[in-house]
Amino acid sequence: TQLLEQSPQFLSIQEGENLTVYCNSSSVFSSLQWYRQEPGEGPVLLVTVVTGGEVKKLKRLTFQFGDARKDSSLHITAAQPGDTGLYLCAGGIKAAGNKLTFGGGTRVLVKP
Amino acid sequence: DTAVSQTPKYLVTQMGNDKSIKCEQNLGHDTMYWYKQDSKKFLKIMFSYNNKELIINETVPNRFSPKSPDKAHLNLHINSLELGDSAVYFCASRWGFTDTQYFGPGTRLTVL
């Protein structure tokens, strides 16, 4: 069973501060995805990383896939209240029909 | 236009009842999923269908029976509902071997 652990579970910061969310596993994944979920809605994909060591940037968000493809991080620079939400990482394994295993989520609150 | 839609949005029912949740996607995807998100926001895969065929069946009680009448639809029927079935159920879809899954808005099921 592949398990993904996210840390921290909850993060409360002031607008303008930086934050990092971690996603760790003992398993190797074909891909690692980050989703953001708003209350009452389904998760929305932010990014997919597939190559070990890969770094992707999406405006103020920076995503990194570990060299061994077992872990990932999401860094937000100068957080804004609009970044508030539940961030979920999910590992995919092609050999298992691209089944996604989700982490427990990190709830981020950015106060104005 | 809604890409992945689910009905109903909310479902409140008594223990022991049988209920169905419907999912439709208009993205032309060939793979569809059902996930369960518990009160702690942990998202867990239940089933996956590819071209109307079941390809993933996680350890789910056989009271849950998915049905895919065609590639665009995946319904979930639940017999003899229990208190522990209360959760938000998400439908998702994907095309081919791509990694991205598109999620529906969720159905909040409450069993009293």
mmCIF file of C-alpha atoms in Angstrom:
data_model
loop_
_atom_site.group_PDB
_atom_site.id
_atom_site.type_symbol
_atom_site.label_atom_id
_atom_site.label_comp_id
_atom_site.label_asym_id
_atom_site.label_seq_id
_atom_site.Cartn_x
_atom_site.Cartn_y
_atom_site.Cartn_z
ATOM 1 C CA THR A 1 0.000 0.000 0.000
ATOM 2 C CA GLN A 2 1.392 3.363 -1.013
ATOM 3 C CA LEU A 3 0.993 6.058 1.606
ATOM 4 C CA LEU A 4 1.546 9.764 1.215
ATOM 5 C CA GLU A 5 2.029 11.905 4.281
ATOM 6 C CA GLN A 6 1.533 15.624 4.109
ATOM 7 C CA SER A 7 2.895 18.130 6.573
ATOM 8 C CA PRO A 8 1.886 20.272 8.194
ATOM 9 C CA GLN A 9 -1.798 19.404 8.484
ATOM 10 C CA PHE A 10 -2.696 23.035 9.086
ATOM 11 C CA LEU A 11 -0.890 26.275 8.359
ATOM 12 C CA SER A 12 -2.011 29.764 9.305
ATOM 13 C CA ILE A 13 0.054 32.709 8.084
ATOM 14 C CA GLN A 14 -0.244 36.410 7.404
ATOM 15 C CA GLU A 15 -0.603 37.817 3.919
ATOM 16 C CA GLY A 16 2.812 38.343 2.353
ATOM 17 C CA GLU A 17 4.549 35.502 4.162
ATOM 18 C CA ASN A 18 5.969 32.420 2.475
ATOM 19 C CA LEU A 19 4.927 28.854 3.147
ATOM 20 C CA THR A 20 5.999 25.338 2.228
ATOM 21 C CA VAL A 21 3.919 22.172 2.258
ATOM 22 C CA TYR A 22 5.598 18.770 2.166
ATOM 23 C CA CYS A 23 4.444 15.462 0.760
ATOM 24 C CA ASN A 24 6.466 12.364 1.652
ATOM 25 C CA SER A 25 6.297 8.666 0.918
ATOM 26 C CA SER A 26 8.416 5.552 1.092
ATOM 27 C CA SER A 27 7.050 4.532 -2.316
ATOM 28 C CA VAL A 28 8.153 5.612 -5.775
ATOM 29 C CA PHE A 29 5.514 7.260 -7.943
ATOM 30 C CA SER A 30 5.273 7.682 -11.717
ATOM 31 C CA SER A 31 3.894 11.162 -11.189
ATOM 32 C CA LEU A 32 3.035 13.494 -8.370
ATOM 33 C CA GLN A 33 0.143 15.894 -8.575
ATOM 34 C CA TRP A 34 -0.905 18.823 -6.443
ATOM 35 C CA TYR A 35 -4.543 19.781 -6.133
ATOM 36 C CA ARG A 36 -6.318 22.624 -4.398
ATOM 37 C CA GLN A 37 -9.806 22.151 -3.000
ATOM 38 C CA GLU A 38 -12.204 24.910 -1.999
ATOM 39 C CA PRO A 39 -15.050 24.221 0.464
ATOM 40 C CA GLY A 40 -18.002 22.544 -1.247
ATOM 41 C CA GLU A 41 -16.073 21.856 -4.432
ATOM 42 C CA GLY A 42 -13.968 19.110 -5.940
ATOM 43 C CA PRO A 43 -10.154 19.188 -6.070
ATOM 44 C CA VAL A 44 -8.693 21.179 -8.952
ATOM 45 C CA LEU A 45 -5.339 20.185 -10.420
ATOM 46 C CA LEU A 46 -2.528 22.727 -9.971
ATOM 47 C CA VAL A 47 0.410 20.842 -11.428
ATOM 48 C CA THR A 48 1.785 17.418 -12.356
ATOM 49 C CA VAL A 49 5.455 16.557 -11.994
ATOM 50 C CA VAL A 50 6.836 13.380 -13.530
ATOM 51 C CA THR A 51 10.634 13.619 -13.571
ATOM 52 C CA GLY A 52 12.816 13.192 -10.478
ATOM 53 C CA GLY A 53 14.251 16.563 -9.466
ATOM 54 C CA GLU A 54 11.743 18.439 -11.613
ATOM 55 C CA VAL A 55 10.792 21.961 -10.558
ATOM 56 C CA LYS A 56 7.704 23.695 -11.907
ATOM 57 C CA LYS A 57 6.570 27.238 -11.274
ATOM 58 C CA LEU A 58 3.038 28.531 -11.480
ATOM 59 C CA LYS A 59 3.150 32.282 -10.716
ATOM 60 C CA ARG A 60 3.908 32.423 -6.969
ATOM 61 C CA LEU A 61 3.737 28.647 -6.548
ATOM 62 C CA THR A 62 6.830 26.456 -6.918
ATOM 63 C CA PHE A 63 6.522 22.685 -7.036
ATOM 64 C CA GLN A 64 9.404 20.256 -6.698
ATOM 65 C CA PHE A 65 9.561 16.502 -7.215
ATOM 66 C CA GLY A 66 12.233 14.678 -5.229
ATOM 67 C CA ASP A 67 15.125 13.069 -7.088
ATOM 68 C CA ALA A 68 13.922 9.598 -6.101
ATOM 69 C CA ARG A 69 10.288 10.449 -7.002
ATOM 70 C CA LYS A 70 9.141 9.675 -3.460
ATOM 71 C CA ASP A 71 8.486 13.176 -2.177
ATOM 72 C CA SER A 72 7.414 16.615 -3.255
ATOM 73 C CA SER A 73 7.040 20.120 -1.942
ATOM 74 C CA LEU A 74 4.853 23.102 -2.693
ATOM 75 C CA HIS A 75 6.213 26.548 -1.894
ATOM 76 C CA ILE A 76 4.064 29.671 -2.037
ATOM 77 C CA THR A 77 5.812 33.031 -2.120
ATOM 78 C CA ALA A 78 4.111 36.144 -0.729
ATOM 79 C CA ALA A 79 0.899 34.315 0.091
ATOM 80 C CA GLN A 80 -2.414 36.056 -0.503
ATOM 81 C CA PRO A 81 -5.836 35.435 1.078
ATOM 82 C CA GLY A 82 -6.904 33.906 -2.231
ATOM 83 C CA ASP A 83 -4.383 31.096 -1.617
ATOM 84 C CA THR A 84 -6.495 29.881 1.303
ATOM 85 C CA GLY A 85 -7.692 26.324 0.745
ATOM 86 C CA LEU A 86 -6.985 22.626 1.171
ATOM 87 C CA TYR A 87 -3.881 21.500 -0.698
ATOM 88 C CA LEU A 88 -3.701 17.829 -1.617
ATOM 89 C CA CYS A 89 -0.803 15.891 -3.071
ATOM 90 C CA ALA A 90 -1.479 12.699 -4.998
ATOM 91 C CA GLY A 91 0.910 10.070 -6.296
ATOM 92 C CA GLY A 92 0.143 8.176 -9.468
ATOM 93 C CA ILE A 93 1.420 4.776 -10.547
ATOM 94 C CA LYS A 94 1.058 3.942 -14.235
ATOM 95 C CA ALA A 95 1.358 0.213 -13.609
ATOM 96 C CA ALA A 96 -1.717 0.397 -11.358
ATOM 97 C CA GLY A 97 -3.928 1.989 -14.010
ATOM 98 C CA ASN A 98 -2.791 5.466 -13.008
ATOM 99 C CA LYS A 99 -4.502 5.056 -9.669
ATOM 100 C CA LEU A 100 -3.971 8.121 -7.507
ATOM 101 C CA THR A 101 -3.094 7.833 -3.845
ATOM 102 C CA PHE A 102 -3.857 11.051 -1.991
ATOM 103 C CA GLY A 103 -2.132 12.581 0.984
ATOM 104 C CA GLY A 104 -4.169 13.704 3.975
ATOM 105 C CA GLY A 105 -4.159 17.337 2.872
ATOM 106 C CA THR A 106 -2.820 20.596 4.273
ATOM 107 C CA ARG A 107 -5.279 23.281 5.181
ATOM 108 C CA VAL A 108 -3.788 26.706 4.489
ATOM 109 C CA LEU A 109 -5.257 29.898 5.913
ATOM 110 C CA VAL A 110 -3.817 33.205 4.748
ATOM 111 C CA LYS A 111 -5.010 36.084 6.890
ATOM 112 C CA PRO A 112 -5.210 39.584 5.413
ATOM 113 C CA ASP B 1 -20.568 24.002 -19.520
ATOM 114 C CA THR B 2 -19.906 21.720 -16.555
ATOM 115 C CA ALA B 3 -17.148 19.204 -17.327
ATOM 116 C CA VAL B 4 -17.898 16.625 -14.613
ATOM 117 C CA SER B 5 -21.293 16.864 -12.990
ATOM 118 C CA GLN B 6 -22.826 14.917 -10.133
ATOM 119 C CA THR B 7 -26.365 14.601 -8.839
ATOM 120 C CA PRO B 8 -27.554 15.148 -6.261
ATOM 121 C CA LYS B 9 -25.318 17.701 -4.562
ATOM 122 C CA TYR B 10 -26.702 16.801 -1.147
ATOM 123 C CA LEU B 11 -28.347 13.560 -0.021
ATOM 124 C CA VAL B 12 -29.792 13.025 3.439
ATOM 125 C CA THR B 13 -31.288 9.622 4.163
ATOM 126 C CA GLN B 14 -32.038 7.115 6.888
ATOM 127 C CA MET B 15 -29.952 4.099 7.796
ATOM 128 C CA GLY B 16 -30.914 1.006 5.838
ATOM 129 C CA ASN B 17 -32.123 2.871 2.760
ATOM 130 C CA ASP B 18 -30.792 2.343 -0.778
ATOM 131 C CA LYS B 19 -29.621 5.376 -2.745
ATOM 132 C CA SER B 20 -27.865 6.247 -6.002
ATOM 133 C CA ILE B 21 -25.490 9.009 -7.033
ATOM 134 C CA LYS B 22 -25.049 9.871 -10.687
ATOM 135 C CA CYS B 23 -22.006 11.223 -12.525
ATOM 136 C CA GLU B 24 -21.661 12.489 -16.064
ATOM 137 C CA GLN B 25 -18.666 13.917 -17.907
ATOM 138 C CA ASN B 26 -18.760 15.757 -21.212
ATOM 139 C CA LEU B 27 -14.997 15.792 -21.737
ATOM 140 C CA GLY B 28 -14.869 12.696 -23.925
ATOM 141 C CA HIS B 29 -12.738 10.914 -21.324
ATOM 142 C CA ASP B 30 -12.540 7.135 -21.257
ATOM 143 C CA THR B 31 -11.791 6.550 -17.578
ATOM 144 C CA MET B 32 -13.989 7.507 -14.647
ATOM 145 C CA TYR B 33 -13.549 7.174 -10.888
ATOM 146 C CA TRP B 34 -15.416 7.283 -7.623
ATOM 147 C CA TYR B 35 -13.653 8.644 -4.533
ATOM 148 C CA LYS B 36 -14.802 8.972 -0.938
ATOM 149 C CA GLN B 37 -13.679 11.925 1.188
ATOM 150 C CA ASP B 38 -14.214 11.472 4.897
ATOM 151 C CA SER B 39 -14.693 14.108 7.582
ATOM 152 C CA LYS B 40 -10.934 14.507 7.925
ATOM 153 C CA LYS B 41 -10.728 15.362 4.214
ATOM 154 C CA PHE B 42 -8.883 12.142 3.369
ATOM 155 C CA LEU B 43 -9.656 11.280 -0.261
ATOM 156 C CA LYS B 44 -9.672 7.566 -1.084
ATOM 157 C CA ILE B 45 -10.328 5.857 -4.392
ATOM 158 C CA MET B 46 -13.196 3.388 -4.506
ATOM 159 C CA PHE B 47 -13.674 2.346 -8.127
ATOM 160 C CA SER B 48 -12.422 3.073 -11.621
ATOM 161 C CA TYR B 49 -13.982 2.248 -14.976
ATOM 162 C CA ASN B 50 -12.282 2.382 -18.357
ATOM 163 C CA ASN B 51 -14.539 2.207 -21.408
ATOM 164 C CA LYS B 52 -17.352 0.842 -19.234
ATOM 165 C CA GLU B 53 -15.149 -1.885 -17.730
ATOM 166 C CA LEU B 54 -14.199 -2.051 -14.061
ATOM 167 C CA ILE B 55 -10.419 -1.718 -13.697
ATOM 168 C CA ILE B 56 -9.957 -0.664 -10.077
ATOM 169 C CA ASN B 57 -11.995 -2.017 -7.198
ATOM 170 C CA GLU B 58 -10.537 -1.093 -3.857
ATOM 171 C CA THR B 59 -11.594 -2.786 -0.636
ATOM 172 C CA VAL B 60 -15.117 -1.462 -0.614
ATOM 173 C CA PRO B 61 -18.143 -3.215 0.956
ATOM 174 C CA ASN B 62 -20.222 -4.969 -1.682
ATOM 175 C CA ARG B 63 -23.136 -2.743 -0.651
ATOM 176 C CA PHE B 64 -21.514 -0.292 -3.072
ATOM 177 C CA SER B 65 -22.118 -1.142 -6.722
ATOM 178 C CA PRO B 66 -20.876 1.083 -9.527
ATOM 179 C CA LYS B 67 -22.480 0.973 -12.940
ATOM 180 C CA SER B 68 -21.244 2.508 -16.170
ATOM 181 C CA PRO B 69 -23.943 2.514 -18.867
ATOM 182 C CA ASP B 70 -21.583 4.289 -21.268
ATOM 183 C CA LYS B 71 -18.197 6.052 -21.269
ATOM 184 C CA ALA B 72 -19.708 9.347 -20.178
ATOM 185 C CA HIS B 73 -21.585 8.056 -17.152
ATOM 186 C CA LEU B 74 -20.614 6.316 -13.936
ATOM 187 C CA ASN B 75 -23.253 5.849 -11.276
ATOM 188 C CA LEU B 76 -22.870 4.598 -7.722
ATOM 189 C CA HIS B 77 -25.607 2.632 -6.003
ATOM 190 C CA ILE B 78 -25.410 2.040 -2.270
ATOM 191 C CA ASN B 79 -27.557 -0.564 -0.523
ATOM 192 C CA SER B 80 -28.436 -0.716 3.154
ATOM 193 C CA LEU B 81 -26.827 2.598 4.025
ATOM 194 C CA GLU B 82 -24.885 2.796 7.280
ATOM 195 C CA LEU B 83 -23.857 5.741 9.442
ATOM 196 C CA GLY B 84 -20.240 5.264 8.374
ATOM 197 C CA ASP B 85 -21.178 5.853 4.758
ATOM 198 C CA SER B 86 -21.653 9.539 5.530
ATOM 199 C CA ALA B 87 -19.013 11.377 3.508
ATOM 200 C CA VAL B 88 -18.540 13.423 0.367
ATOM 201 C CA TYR B 89 -18.359 11.276 -2.758
ATOM 202 C CA PHE B 90 -16.441 12.627 -5.744
ATOM 203 C CA CYS B 91 -16.566 11.479 -9.315
ATOM 204 C CA ALA B 92 -13.551 12.118 -11.541
ATOM 205 C CA SER B 93 -12.538 11.408 -15.117
ATOM 206 C CA ARG B 94 -9.357 11.112 -17.143
ATOM 207 C CA TRP B 95 -8.328 10.601 -20.767
ATOM 208 C CA GLY B 96 -6.076 7.761 -21.878
ATOM 209 C CA PHE B 97 -2.754 7.593 -20.075
ATOM 210 C CA THR B 98 -2.690 11.248 -19.078
ATOM 211 C CA ASP B 99 -2.185 11.992 -15.414
ATOM 212 C CA THR B 100 -4.755 14.719 -14.961
ATOM 213 C CA GLN B 101 -8.028 13.785 -13.323
ATOM 214 C CA TYR B 102 -10.951 16.201 -13.406
ATOM 215 C CA PHE B 103 -13.181 16.106 -10.379
ATOM 216 C CA GLY B 104 -16.884 16.749 -10.033
ATOM 217 C CA PRO B 105 -18.305 19.046 -7.338
ATOM 218 C CA GLY B 106 -19.040 16.182 -4.958
ATOM 219 C CA THR B 107 -22.156 14.695 -3.368
ATOM 220 C CA ARG B 108 -22.453 15.144 0.379
ATOM 221 C CA LEU B 109 -24.180 12.041 1.742
ATOM 222 C CA THR B 110 -25.522 12.160 5.289
ATOM 223 C CA VAL B 111 -26.921 8.980 6.815
ATOM 224 C CA LEU B 112 -29.071 9.506 9.885
#
